[in-house]
Every structure is written in C-alpha cells, then in structure tokens.
CSV table of C-alpha atoms and ligand atoms in Angstrom, one decimal:
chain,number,residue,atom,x,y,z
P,27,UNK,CA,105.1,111.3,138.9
P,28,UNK,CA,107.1,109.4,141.9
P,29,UNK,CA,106.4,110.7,145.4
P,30,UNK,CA,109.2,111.1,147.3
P,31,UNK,CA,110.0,108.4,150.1
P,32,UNK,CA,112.5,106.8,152.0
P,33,UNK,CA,115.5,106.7,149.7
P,34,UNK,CA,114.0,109.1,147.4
P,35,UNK,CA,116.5,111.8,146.8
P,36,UNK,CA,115.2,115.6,146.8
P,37,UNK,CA,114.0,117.0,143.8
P,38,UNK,CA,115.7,119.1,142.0
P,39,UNK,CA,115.8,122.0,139.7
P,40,UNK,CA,116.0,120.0,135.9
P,41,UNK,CA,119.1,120.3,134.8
P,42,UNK,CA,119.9,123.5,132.3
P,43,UNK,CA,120.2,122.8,128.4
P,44,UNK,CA,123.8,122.0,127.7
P,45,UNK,CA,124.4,125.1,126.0
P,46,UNK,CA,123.3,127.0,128.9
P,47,UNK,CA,125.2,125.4,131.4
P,48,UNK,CA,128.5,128.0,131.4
P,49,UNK,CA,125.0,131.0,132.0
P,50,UNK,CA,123.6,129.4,134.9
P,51,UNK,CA,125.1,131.8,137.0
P,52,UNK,CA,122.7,134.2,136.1
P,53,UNK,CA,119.7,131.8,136.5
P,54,UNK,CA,117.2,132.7,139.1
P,55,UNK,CA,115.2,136.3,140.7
P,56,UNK,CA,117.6,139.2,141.9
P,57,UNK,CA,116.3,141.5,144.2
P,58,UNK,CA,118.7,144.8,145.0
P,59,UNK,CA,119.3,148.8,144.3
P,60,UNK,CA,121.3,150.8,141.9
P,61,UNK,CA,122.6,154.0,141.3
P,62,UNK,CA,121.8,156.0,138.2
P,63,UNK,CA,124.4,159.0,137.1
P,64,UNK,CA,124.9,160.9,133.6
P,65,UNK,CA,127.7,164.1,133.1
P,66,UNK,CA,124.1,165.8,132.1
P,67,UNK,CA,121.6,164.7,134.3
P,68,UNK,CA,121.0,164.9,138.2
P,69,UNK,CA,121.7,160.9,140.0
P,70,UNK,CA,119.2,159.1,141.4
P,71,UNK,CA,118.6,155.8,143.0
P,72,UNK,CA,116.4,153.2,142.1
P,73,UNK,CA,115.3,149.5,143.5
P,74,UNK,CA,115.6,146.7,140.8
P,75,UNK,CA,114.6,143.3,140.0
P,76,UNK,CA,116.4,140.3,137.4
P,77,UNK,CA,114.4,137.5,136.6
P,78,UNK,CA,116.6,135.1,134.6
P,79,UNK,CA,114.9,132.1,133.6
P,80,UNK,CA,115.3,129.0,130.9
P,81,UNK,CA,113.9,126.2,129.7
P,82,UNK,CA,116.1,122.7,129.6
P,83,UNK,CA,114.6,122.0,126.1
P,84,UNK,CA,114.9,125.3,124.7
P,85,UNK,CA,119.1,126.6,123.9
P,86,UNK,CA,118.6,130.4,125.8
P,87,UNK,CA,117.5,132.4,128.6
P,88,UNK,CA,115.1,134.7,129.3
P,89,UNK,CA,115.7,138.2,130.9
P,90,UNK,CA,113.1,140.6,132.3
P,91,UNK,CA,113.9,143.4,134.4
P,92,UNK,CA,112.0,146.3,136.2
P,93,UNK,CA,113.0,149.4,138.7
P,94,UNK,CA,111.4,151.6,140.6
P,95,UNK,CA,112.5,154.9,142.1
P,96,UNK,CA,113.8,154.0,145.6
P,97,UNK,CA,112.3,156.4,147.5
P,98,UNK,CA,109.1,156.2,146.7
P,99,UNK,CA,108.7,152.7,144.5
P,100,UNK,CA,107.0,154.6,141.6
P,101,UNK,CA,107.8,152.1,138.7
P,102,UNK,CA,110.9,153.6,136.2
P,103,UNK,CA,112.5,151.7,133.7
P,104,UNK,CA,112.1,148.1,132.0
P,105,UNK,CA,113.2,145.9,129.4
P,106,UNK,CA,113.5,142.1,128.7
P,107,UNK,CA,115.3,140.0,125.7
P,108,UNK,CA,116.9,136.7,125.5
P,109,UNK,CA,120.3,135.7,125.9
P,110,UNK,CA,122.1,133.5,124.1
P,111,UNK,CA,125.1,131.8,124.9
P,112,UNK,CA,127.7,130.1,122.3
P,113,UNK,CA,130.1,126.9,123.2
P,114,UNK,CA,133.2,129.1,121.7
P,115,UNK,CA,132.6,131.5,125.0
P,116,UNK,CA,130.5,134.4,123.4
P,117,UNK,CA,126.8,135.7,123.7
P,118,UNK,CA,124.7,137.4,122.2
P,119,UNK,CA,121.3,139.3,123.3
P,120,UNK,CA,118.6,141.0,122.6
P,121,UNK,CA,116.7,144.0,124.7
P,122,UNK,CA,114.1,145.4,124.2
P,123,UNK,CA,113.6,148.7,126.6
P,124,UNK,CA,110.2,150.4,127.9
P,125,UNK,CA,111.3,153.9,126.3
P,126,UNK,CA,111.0,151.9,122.8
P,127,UNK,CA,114.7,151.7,122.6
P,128,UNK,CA,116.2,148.1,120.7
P,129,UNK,CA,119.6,146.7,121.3
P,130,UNK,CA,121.0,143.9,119.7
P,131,UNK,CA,124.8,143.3,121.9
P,132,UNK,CA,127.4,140.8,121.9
P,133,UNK,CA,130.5,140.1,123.9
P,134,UNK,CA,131.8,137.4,126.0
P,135,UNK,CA,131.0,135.3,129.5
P,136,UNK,CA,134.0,133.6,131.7
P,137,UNK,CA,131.8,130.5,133.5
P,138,UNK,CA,134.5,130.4,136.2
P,139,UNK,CA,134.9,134.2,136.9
P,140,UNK,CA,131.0,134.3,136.6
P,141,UNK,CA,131.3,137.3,134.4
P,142,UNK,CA,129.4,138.8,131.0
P,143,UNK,CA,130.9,141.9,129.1
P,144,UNK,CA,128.7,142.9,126.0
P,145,UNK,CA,128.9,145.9,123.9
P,146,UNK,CA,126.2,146.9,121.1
P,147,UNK,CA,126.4,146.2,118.1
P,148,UNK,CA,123.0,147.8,117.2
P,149,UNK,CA,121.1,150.2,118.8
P,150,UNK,CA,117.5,150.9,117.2
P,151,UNK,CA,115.3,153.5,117.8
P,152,UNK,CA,116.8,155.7,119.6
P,153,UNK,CA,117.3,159.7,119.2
P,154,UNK,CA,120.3,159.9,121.6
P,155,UNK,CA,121.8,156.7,122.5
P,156,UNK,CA,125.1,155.8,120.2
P,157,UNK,CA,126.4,152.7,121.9
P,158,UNK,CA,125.3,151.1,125.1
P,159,UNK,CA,128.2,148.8,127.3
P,160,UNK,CA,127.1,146.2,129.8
P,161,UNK,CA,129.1,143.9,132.6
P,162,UNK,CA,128.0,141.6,134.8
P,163,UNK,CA,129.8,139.9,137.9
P,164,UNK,CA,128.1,137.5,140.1
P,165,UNK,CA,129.6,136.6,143.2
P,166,UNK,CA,128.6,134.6,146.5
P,167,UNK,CA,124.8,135.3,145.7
P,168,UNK,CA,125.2,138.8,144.7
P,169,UNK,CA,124.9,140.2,141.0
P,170,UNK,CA,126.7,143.5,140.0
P,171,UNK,CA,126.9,144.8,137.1
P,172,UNK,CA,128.0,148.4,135.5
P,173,UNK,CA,125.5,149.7,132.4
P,174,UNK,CA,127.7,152.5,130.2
P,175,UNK,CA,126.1,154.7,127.6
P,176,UNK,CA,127.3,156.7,124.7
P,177,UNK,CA,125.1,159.6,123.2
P,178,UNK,CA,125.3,162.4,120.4
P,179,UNK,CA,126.8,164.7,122.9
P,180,UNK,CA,128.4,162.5,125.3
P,181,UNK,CA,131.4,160.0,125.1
P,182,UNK,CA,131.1,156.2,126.5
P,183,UNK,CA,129.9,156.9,130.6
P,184,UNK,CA,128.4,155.0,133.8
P,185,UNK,CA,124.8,155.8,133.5
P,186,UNK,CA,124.1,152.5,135.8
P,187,UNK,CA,125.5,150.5,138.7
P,188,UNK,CA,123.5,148.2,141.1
P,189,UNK,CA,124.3,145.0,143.2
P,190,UNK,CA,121.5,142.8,143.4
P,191,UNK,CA,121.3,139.7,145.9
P,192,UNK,CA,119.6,136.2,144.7
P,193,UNK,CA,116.3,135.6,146.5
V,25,LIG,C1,118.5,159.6,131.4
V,25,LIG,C2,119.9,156.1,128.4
V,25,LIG,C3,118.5,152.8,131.6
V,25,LIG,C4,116.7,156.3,134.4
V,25,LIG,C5,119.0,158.9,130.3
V,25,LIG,C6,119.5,159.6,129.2
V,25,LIG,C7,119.9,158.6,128.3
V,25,LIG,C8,119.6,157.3,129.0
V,25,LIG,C9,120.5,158.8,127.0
V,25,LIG,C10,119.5,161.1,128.9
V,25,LIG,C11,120.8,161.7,129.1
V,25,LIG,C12,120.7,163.1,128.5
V,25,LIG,O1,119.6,163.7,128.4
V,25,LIG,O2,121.7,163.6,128.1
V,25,LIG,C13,119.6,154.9,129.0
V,25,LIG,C14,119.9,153.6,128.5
V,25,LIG,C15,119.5,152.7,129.4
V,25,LIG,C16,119.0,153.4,130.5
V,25,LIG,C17,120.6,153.4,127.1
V,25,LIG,C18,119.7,151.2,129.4
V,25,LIG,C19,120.7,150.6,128.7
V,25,LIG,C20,117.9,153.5,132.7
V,25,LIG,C21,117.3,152.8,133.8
V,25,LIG,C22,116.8,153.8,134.6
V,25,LIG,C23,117.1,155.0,133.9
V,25,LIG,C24,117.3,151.3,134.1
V,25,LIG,C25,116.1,153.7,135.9
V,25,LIG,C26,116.4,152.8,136.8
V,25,LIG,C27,117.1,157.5,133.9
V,25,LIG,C28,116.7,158.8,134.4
V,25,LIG,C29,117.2,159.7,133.6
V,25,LIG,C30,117.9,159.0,132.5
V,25,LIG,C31,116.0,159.0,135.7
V,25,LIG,C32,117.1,161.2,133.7
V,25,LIG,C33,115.9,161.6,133.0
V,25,LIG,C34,115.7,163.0,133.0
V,25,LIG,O3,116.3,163.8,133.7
V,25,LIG,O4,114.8,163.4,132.3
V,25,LIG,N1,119.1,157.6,130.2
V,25,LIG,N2,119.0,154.7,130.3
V,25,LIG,N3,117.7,154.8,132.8
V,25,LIG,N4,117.8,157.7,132.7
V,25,LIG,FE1,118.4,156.2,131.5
C-alpha cells in the first residue's frame, strides 16, 4: 500500500459498484428516534439505528437495523436484508424481521430526490400482517422514512415514523 505524502491525495471511501451508485444515499450508520402508532395499540417511542453498507465488487447493499425503547433503551425490534437496486430505476429487497416475519418488496428510488418507495409484494410468516409500505427520504444528513402496515382487521396505516441523522 502507498503511504500518504506530499502530493498524495486523501484516501477515500472506494468508489460504489456502478449499479449502486443512484443508492449511495443511503450508504453509511444512521443514528436517530421514531415514533410507533397503530388504530389498535397504545404509541410509543423508540431510538433506532441504519447501518447501510456495500461492497464495490459485489451489485447490492446491506441493511441492518435495531431499536430500543427510548426511555429506557431495552432492545425492541430488528431486521436486516439486502437491497437491490436496477439501472431502469426500481429496487427490490429483502427483510428479514426479529418477530420471524419475511418480506420480499419492490418499488422505486429517485437518485436526485434521494427517495425509496417500496410496497410488498410478499409477506411470509406472518399471522396478521397483509401488506407492509415503506418510504424513505434523505435529506442534508438526515434519513426519514414512514413504515405503513396493513393487517386482517386493519386497512393500510402509519405504524412507523423516525428521522435519523448520519453519524
Ligand atoms: C404492534 C407490525 C415494526 C413495535 C404491531 C402490530 C403489528 C405490527 C401487526 C400489532 C397490531 C395489532 O395487534 O393490531 C409491524 C411490522 C413492522 C413493525 C409489519 C415492520 C415492518 C416495529 C418496530 C417496532 C415495533 C420497528 C419498534 C421500534 C411495536 C409495538 C407494538 C407493535 C411496541 C405493540 C405491541 C403490543 O402492544 O403488544 N406491529 N411492526 N414494530 N409493534 Fe410493530
């Protein structure tokens, strides 16, 4: 490996795949707290963490997450998958949740807006959850995003909102 010198630019982060370039967006940790609400269940707020990461050699990212309640950091919730990005603008990804749940979703990013909208198309093992929704916004260092769920009993709703900040 060179060392650095005089004349030696910085190094930098490799360069993504070329397939992942319109994603990098989402590259990186993201640190930040949500809100959880359901018609049928009491809201709650949590504290969350993204970890979006990807190899230059390898055509798709990988997506862990974890939460804990807010208030008292107890760990709640996780799931991680793999996102895959195509050159005609769609995605698709895989999750696989902590409660045992599966969802395969597709949809669609906008690399200049620096948003992802994805909608199951296949949710496994689950006794209550019909559909699942998903959007993502990144803006100035900050991640949003907006999780809907659709149930037996209960028609598409926000179950999920955070804003998350890169660190
Ligand atoms: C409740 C789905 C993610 C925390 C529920 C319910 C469903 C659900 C169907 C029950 C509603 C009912 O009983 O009518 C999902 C899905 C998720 C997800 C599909 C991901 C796509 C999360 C995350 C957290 C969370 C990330 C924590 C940060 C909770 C809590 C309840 C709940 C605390 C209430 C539990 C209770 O009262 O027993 N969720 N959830 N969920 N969810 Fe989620």
């Amino acid at each position: 490996m060179e060392a650095a010198g005089a004349g030696t630019p910085p190094s930098q982060p490799p360069a993504p795949h070329p397939e992942m370039a319109p994603l990098a967006f989402l590259l990186g940790k993201w640190r930040g707290e949500g809100e959880g609400s359901f018609p049928t269940i009491s809201s709650f707020r949590y504290g969350e963490e993204l970890l979006f990461s990807h190899h230059p050699s390898k055509p798709v990212i990988s997506y862990t997450q974890k939460t804990w309640k807010a208030a008292s950091g107890e760990p709640m919730h996780s799931e991680s998958g793999y996102w895959r990005p195509r050159p005609d603008g769609s995605v698709e990804v895989v999750i696989a949740q902590s409660t045992g749940l599966a969802e395969v979703q597709k949809g669609s990013y906008d690399a200049e807006k620096k948003t992802v909208t994805l909608q199951s198309e296949l949710v496994g093992n689950a006794s209550k959850v019909k559909q699942i929704t998903r959007a993502f916004q990144v803006a100035d260092r900050e991640l949003s995003y907006i999780v809907q769920v659709a149930t037996i009993t209960t028609s598409l709703q926000p179950h999920l909102k955070a804003l998350l900040k890169k660190i």
